Amino acid sequence: MGKNQSLEDLLDQLKIHSKSEDHERVLECAGNILKQSPNDKNALHSKLVTLIKLDKFSQALKLVKDSQQLETSFPVEYAYVLYKTENFEELHEKFDSFKGDGQSGLATRAILHILAQARYRQEDLAKAEEIYKKIIKPSSVDASIGNEKSDLLVNQSAVSALQAVLGTGSSNSSVPSNKRDLSYDHLFNIATEQIGLGNFSTSLELLREAQLACKDAPYLQTPQEIAEEVAPILIQAAYVNSILGNKTEAKSILEESVNLQGLSPGLVKLIGTNNLLALRDVDEDVTIENDIDKTVTSAEALSQSVNAVKTALKSLIELEKSSTNDADINVRINSLQKSLLSHNKLILQLRSGRDITTPANHLVSKDPTKVGVKSLSLFAKLSDSEQDNTGVVSNEKSTVKKLRQLLAQSSAPLTLPISLTLAQVYINSNKLDSAAEVLESTFNNNVKPDNVHYKSPYLPGLIGSLVSIYTLQNRPKAAVDLIAESFKSWSSSSSSIETDLTLPASILAESDVHEYRSLAFDYFKNEYSLHPESASISAGLLSTGNETAVENYESILGKSSLIAIQQLTESIDVNSLNESGVAPLLKRGASSTFTEASTKRRKVTKTKRRSKLPKDYDAAKQPDPERWLPKRDRSTWKPKRKDKRNAKQSTQGGAVDNTTELGIQTPTTSVVQSKSSSAASKNKKKKKAKR
C-alpha cells in the first residue's frame, strides 16, 4: 500500500477489503484513512465492525468512547459492544428508553433483542420475556426478514426454559403440536422447560425429536458439526434418565453415545464430564462386605478410592480451566450451573483429602442453599483425628463433644452448619431427640429480633430438616404446626425467601385444623386466579374442602386438565370386583415377585431320593408280613439274657469254688478285675454298636 495514497483511493480499497472480509487489511486501511481524516464516518464504522467480528470488544468499546458520533450514528453496534463487555448498567441507561428515532425498524428490533439478551444474562427473566413479547408481534415482523421470527421464538423459549428450571415461571406450559416444524434448538429449549416443570417423560420425547431434527438440519454439513450440536441434547437426555432412576442408561449415553473426549473445551464438555463423574461411584469397585448391615472400606480400598477421586478432580479442574478460554462460556452458563459445578468440585476436593473451609465459605456466601458443603467440611475436619485405618469414625462421643464446644463458642451464621452437622451425627446414632433439640435451639436463636445474619429465621433447609425429624419421631402435629408457622412467614409480602409454596400448602390442606386449611385455601385461590389451567393448583384448591371450591367443582375441572372422578372410575365394574373377592395378603416384607421366584426356585431345586433295597433282597422270597411291627411285638423276637456272664460265675449246678469267699478279704483285687472286665465289656458293646 503506497505511502501517499489519496483519501479516495483508500476509501475504495476499504470497500473492497470489507466485501472480501479481509479483516487485517480493513483495519490497516481504516487506520490510514483516520490519520488523514480522524472523523471519517465510513472508516470509523468499518473499523468498529471489524473489531466486533474479531471479538476484540474492549478495543471496539474504546473506539466508540473516543468518537462521539459512533454512539449516535451506530446505536446497534454500540449496544452490542456494551452487551459483550458486560456493561449492563450503561446499556440499560442508554437504551432502555430507546425510541428508535431516525432508525429503521430492523435497527430498533436489533436493539430490543440485545436488551432482551442482556436481561437473560442477568437472569431478569420477567423483563426479558416482556421484551420478546413486544418484538414478536405479527405487525412488527416483516415477512421479508426471513428467519428472524424463528430465531426470536428460539430465544423466547430459552427464557421460558430458564424460568422453569429456576422455578420462577408458569407452573403449566403446553407443548406445541407442530413439533416437526420446529428447529432442534427450539425443541431442546421446550424439553428443558418440561424438565423444570417435572414432566420428564415428555422431555425425553422432545429430546428424541430434537436429536432427529439436528441430524437432518441442512446447515450442519460435517459429522463434527453434527456431533457438537447433538452433544447437549444427549447430555440432557442422560440427565433426565438419571433423575428417573435409569442410571445405567444415563452412563451408557455419556460413555458411548457422547464422545466427550472429542468435544472442544467449553460449557457442554464441562457439564457432560461433571454429570458422568456424578453418575460414576468411584468407590463401587473398591468396597468389601464386612457384615450384613454395613459396608466398610479397607485401608487398601480407601487408598484406591482416594486416587480415583483425585484423578476425577484433576480432570474436572483442567477442563474447567480450558473451558474458561471459551469466549462464549460466560454467556451460556447460568447461576444454577455455576453453583452446582462449584459444589461438585468441592465435594471431590473434600473426598480427596483437601481442606475446603475457605472455598466452602465463599460458596455459601454466594449461595446459602449450599450450607451442606460447609457442614461436610466441618465434619471431615473434626472427625479426621477420630478415624481409624478404615476411614470410619471410631470415637463418636469425642466428635459430639467438639461440635458442642464449637456451637457454644460460635455465633451466626456459623451456628447453622455446626448445628446441621451435629444433628446428622445424632441421627446416625438414632438419637432423634438430641438431633431435634439441637435444631430447635438453632431455630429459636434465629427467631430473635437482634439476629441480622439471616433475613428470615424460617430457612427452608432448617425447617425441612426439623420436619423430617418430627416425622421420624412420629410427631405429625409438631411437623404440621411448624409448616404452618413457616408458611405464614413465607407467604407474607415482606418475605425474602423465594420458594414454591405448593407442597407446604398441600400439607396444610389435609390438616384437621380449620385455620391451616384456610391458609391453604387462600394460597390456592390466589394461585388459581393466576394459573387456572394448572392441574396441581386446581387439585390443591379442591383438597382444602372449602365450600366455595366444592360449589365451583365443575368450573374448576373445566378450566384445568384435571379429570373428574366419575370419568376415572367409569370403566371399573364394581360387581366383578365384589365377585372376585380380595386377594390374600403377602407376608410382611415379601413382594409377589419375590414369592413367585422363591417358589419356582424351590420346585426346581428339590429332587426326590431313590428308594434303596437291602443288600440281601430277594424278589422271589416272600417278605415278612410282620416287618411293619416293632421288633418286640413280632412273634420271632427273643429277648437277650443280660446275666449270661454272671451265670458262669455262679455255683448253681457246679463245684464250689472257695476263692469266692476269699474275694471278701481282697476287695481291691476283685474291684480292679471287675472294672477292667466291665471296661472291656463296654468297649465291646461300643464297637458292636458302631457296626
PDB file of N, CA and C in Angstrom, residues 43-68 70-71 74 76-86:
ATOM      1  N   ALA A  43     -14.823   5.065   7.698  1.00  0.00           N
ATOM      2  CA  ALA A  43     -13.641   4.389   8.241  1.00  0.00           C
ATOM      3  C   ALA A  43     -13.877   3.965   9.688  1.00  0.00           C
ATOM      4  N   LEU A  44     -14.490   4.859  10.471  1.00  0.00           N
ATOM      5  CA  LEU A  44     -14.781   4.520  11.865  1.00  0.00           C
ATOM      6  C   LEU A  44     -15.735   3.324  11.958  1.00  0.00           C
ATOM      7  N   HIS A  45     -16.768   3.345  11.128  1.00  0.00           N
ATOM      8  CA  HIS A  45     -17.739   2.257  11.164  1.00  0.00           C
ATOM      9  C   HIS A  45     -17.118   0.936  10.714  1.00  0.00           C
ATOM     10  N   SER A  46     -16.311   0.976   9.649  1.00  0.00           N
ATOM     11  CA  SER A  46     -15.656  -0.247   9.161  1.00  0.00           C
ATOM     12  C   SER A  46     -14.715  -0.822  10.218  1.00  0.00           C
ATOM     13  N   LYS A  47     -13.976   0.058  10.883  1.00  0.00           N
ATOM     14  CA  LYS A  47     -13.064  -0.407  11.926  1.00  0.00           C
ATOM     15  C   LYS A  47     -13.835  -1.006  13.097  1.00  0.00           C
ATOM     16  N   LEU A  48     -14.943  -0.358  13.474  1.00  0.00           N
ATOM     17  CA  LEU A  48     -15.759  -0.854  14.586  1.00  0.00           C
ATOM     18  C   LEU A  48     -16.336  -2.238  14.273  1.00  0.00           C
ATOM     19  N   VAL A  49     -16.892  -2.387  13.076  1.00  0.00           N
ATOM     20  CA  VAL A  49     -17.487  -3.672  12.687  1.00  0.00           C
ATOM     21  C   VAL A  49     -16.426  -4.764  12.629  1.00  0.00           C
ATOM     22  N   THR A  50     -15.244  -4.437  12.129  1.00  0.00           N
ATOM     23  CA  THR A  50     -14.165  -5.429  12.026  1.00  0.00           C
ATOM     24  C   THR A  50     -13.692  -5.863  13.407  1.00  0.00           C
ATOM     25  N   LEU A  51     -13.559  -4.923  14.331  1.00  0.00           N
ATOM     26  CA  LEU A  51     -13.158  -5.285  15.696  1.00  0.00           C
ATOM     27  C   LEU A  51     -14.197  -6.193  16.357  1.00  0.00           C
ATOM     28  N   ILE A  52     -15.472  -5.941  16.073  1.00  0.00           N
ATOM     29  CA  ILE A  52     -16.527  -6.806  16.616  1.00  0.00           C
ATOM     30  C   ILE A  52     -16.424  -8.205  16.026  1.00  0.00           C
ATOM     31  N   LYS A  53     -16.173  -8.285  14.718  1.00  0.00           N
ATOM     32  CA  LYS A  53     -16.053  -9.601  14.073  1.00  0.00           C
ATOM     33  C   LYS A  53     -14.844 -10.372  14.588  1.00  0.00           C
ATOM     34  N   LEU A  54     -13.800  -9.659  14.988  1.00  0.00           N
ATOM     35  CA  LEU A  54     -12.601 -10.304  15.523  1.00  0.00           C
ATOM     36  C   LEU A  54     -12.706 -10.546  17.032  1.00  0.00           C
ATOM     37  N   ASP A  55     -13.880 -10.281  17.630  1.00  0.00           N
ATOM     38  CA  ASP A  55     -14.128 -10.467  19.069  1.00  0.00           C
ATOM     39  C   ASP A  55     -13.221  -9.594  19.938  1.00  0.00           C
ATOM     40  N   LYS A  56     -12.797  -8.458  19.400  1.00  0.00           N
ATOM     41  CA  LYS A  56     -11.984  -7.516  20.170  1.00  0.00           C
ATOM     42  C   LYS A  56     -12.911  -6.426  20.711  1.00  0.00           C
ATOM     43  N   PHE A  57     -13.739  -6.819  21.674  1.00  0.00           N
ATOM     44  CA  PHE A  57     -14.807  -5.933  22.129  1.00  0.00           C
ATOM     45  C   PHE A  57     -14.284  -4.790  22.995  1.00  0.00           C
ATOM     46  N   SER A  58     -13.220  -5.016  23.739  1.00  0.00           N
ATOM     47  CA  SER A  58     -12.661  -3.933  24.560  1.00  0.00           C
ATOM     48  C   SER A  58     -12.127  -2.814  23.675  1.00  0.00           C
ATOM     49  N   GLN A  59     -11.410  -3.179  22.594  1.00  0.00           N
ATOM     50  CA  GLN A  59     -10.914  -2.168  21.657  1.00  0.00           C
ATOM     51  C   GLN A  59     -12.073  -1.470  20.953  1.00  0.00           C
ATOM     52  N   ALA A  60     -13.123  -2.228  20.646  1.00  0.00           N
ATOM     53  CA  ALA A  60     -14.285  -1.628  19.993  1.00  0.00           C
ATOM     54  C   ALA A  60     -14.958  -0.613  20.912  1.00  0.00           C
ATOM     55  N   LEU A  61     -15.070  -0.940  22.212  1.00  0.00           N
ATOM     56  CA  LEU A  61     -15.679  -0.005  23.156  1.00  0.00           C
ATOM     57  C   LEU A  61     -14.836   1.253  23.295  1.00  0.00           C
ATOM     58  N   LYS A  62     -13.510   1.116  23.315  1.00  0.00           N
ATOM     59  CA  LYS A  62     -12.622   2.278  23.396  1.00  0.00           C
ATOM     60  C   LYS A  62     -12.792   3.173  22.167  1.00  0.00           C
ATOM     61  N   LEU A  63     -12.957   2.520  21.002  1.00  0.00           N
ATOM     62  CA  LEU A  63     -13.155   3.293  19.772  1.00  0.00           C
ATOM     63  C   LEU A  63     -14.453   4.091  19.835  1.00  0.00           C
ATOM     64  N   VAL A  64     -15.512   3.486  20.367  1.00  0.00           N
ATOM     65  CA  VAL A  64     -16.795   4.183  20.479  1.00  0.00           C
ATOM     66  C   VAL A  64     -16.689   5.342  21.462  1.00  0.00           C
ATOM     67  N   LYS A  65     -15.992   5.123  22.582  1.00  0.00           N
ATOM     68  CA  LYS A  65     -15.853   6.181  23.581  1.00  0.00           C
ATOM     69  C   LYS A  65     -15.043   7.359  23.044  1.00  0.00           C
ATOM     70  N   ASP A  66     -14.069   7.053  22.175  1.00  0.00           N
ATOM     71  CA  ASP A  66     -13.224   8.120  21.631  1.00  0.00           C
ATOM     72  C   ASP A  66     -13.929   8.916  20.548  1.00  0.00           C
ATOM     73  N   SER A  67     -14.989   8.355  19.977  1.00  0.00           N
ATOM     74  CA  SER A  67     -15.697   9.036  18.894  1.00  0.00           C
ATOM     75  C   SER A  67     -17.171   9.144  19.258  1.00  0.00           C
ATOM     76  N   GLN A  68     -17.611  10.347  19.526  1.00  0.00           N
ATOM     77  CA  GLN A  68     -18.981  10.569  19.954  1.00  0.00           C
ATOM     78  C   GLN A  68     -19.993  10.245  18.854  1.00  0.00           C
ATOM     79  N   LEU A  70     -20.039   7.824  16.798  1.00  0.00           N
ATOM     80  CA  LEU A  70     -20.362   6.403  16.704  1.00  0.00           C
ATOM     81  C   LEU A  70     -21.526   6.039  17.621  1.00  0.00           C
ATOM     82  N   GLU A  71     -21.604   6.691  18.790  1.00  0.00           N
ATOM     83  CA  GLU A  71     -22.693   6.399  19.723  1.00  0.00           C
ATOM     84  C   GLU A  71     -24.046   6.751  19.123  1.00  0.00           C
ATOM     85  N   PHE A  74     -24.420   4.883  15.119  1.00  0.00           N
ATOM     86  CA  PHE A  74     -24.474   3.419  15.042  1.00  0.00           C
ATOM     87  C   PHE A  74     -24.861   2.833  16.409  1.00  0.00           C
ATOM     88  N   VAL A  76     -26.811   0.327  17.211  1.00  0.00           N
ATOM     89  CA  VAL A  76     -26.851  -1.140  17.307  1.00  0.00           C
ATOM     90  C   VAL A  76     -25.477  -1.687  17.677  1.00  0.00           C
ATOM     91  N   GLU A  77     -24.444  -1.191  16.961  1.00  0.00           N
ATOM     92  CA  GLU A  77     -23.085  -1.648  17.253  1.00  0.00           C
ATOM     93  C   GLU A  77     -22.663  -1.247  18.665  1.00  0.00           C
ATOM     94  N   TYR A  78     -23.047  -0.036  19.061  1.00  0.00           N
ATOM     95  CA  TYR A  78     -22.698   0.449  20.398  1.00  0.00           C
ATOM     96  C   TYR A  78     -23.357  -0.423  21.472  1.00  0.00           C
ATOM     97  N   ALA A  79     -24.644  -0.707  21.292  1.00  0.00           N
ATOM     98  CA  ALA A  79     -25.361  -1.539  22.263  1.00  0.00           C
ATOM     99  C   ALA A  79     -24.765  -2.946  22.323  1.00  0.00           C
ATOM    100  N   TYR A  80     -24.392  -3.477  21.168  1.00  0.00           N
ATOM    101  CA  TYR A  80     -23.836  -4.836  21.138  1.00  0.00           C
ATOM    102  C   TYR A  80     -22.490  -4.899  21.856  1.00  0.00           C
ATOM    103  N   VAL A  81     -21.665  -3.863  21.678  1.00  0.00           N
ATOM    104  CA  VAL A  81     -20.361  -3.829  22.350  1.00  0.00           C
ATOM    105  C   VAL A  81     -20.548  -3.727  23.861  1.00  0.00           C
ATOM    106  N   LEU A  82     -21.500  -2.914  24.303  1.00  0.00           N
ATOM    107  CA  LEU A  82     -21.781  -2.820  25.737  1.00  0.00           C
ATOM    108  C   LEU A  82     -22.252  -4.168  26.290  1.00  0.00           C
ATOM    109  N   TYR A  83     -23.056  -4.868  25.511  1.00  0.00           N
ATOM    110  CA  TYR A  83     -23.550  -6.182  25.939  1.00  0.00           C
ATOM    111  C   TYR A  83     -22.412  -7.192  26.047  1.00  0.00           C
ATOM    112  N   LYS A  84     -21.526  -7.227  25.052  1.00  0.00           N
ATOM    113  CA  LYS A  84     -20.441  -8.215  25.051  1.00  0.00           C
ATOM    114  C   LYS A  84     -19.388  -7.913  26.107  1.00  0.00           C
ATOM    115  N   THR A  85     -19.232  -6.651  26.477  1.00  0.00           N
ATOM    116  CA  THR A  85     -18.272  -6.295  27.530  1.00  0.00           C
ATOM    117  C   THR A  85     -18.919  -6.281  28.916  1.00  0.00           C
ATOM    118  N   GLU A  86     -20.197  -6.698  28.989  1.00  0.00           N
ATOM    119  CA  GLU A  86     -20.941  -6.821  30.245  1.00  0.00           C
ATOM    120  C   GLU A  86     -21.090  -5.487  30.971  1.00  0.00           C
TER     121      GLU A  86
END
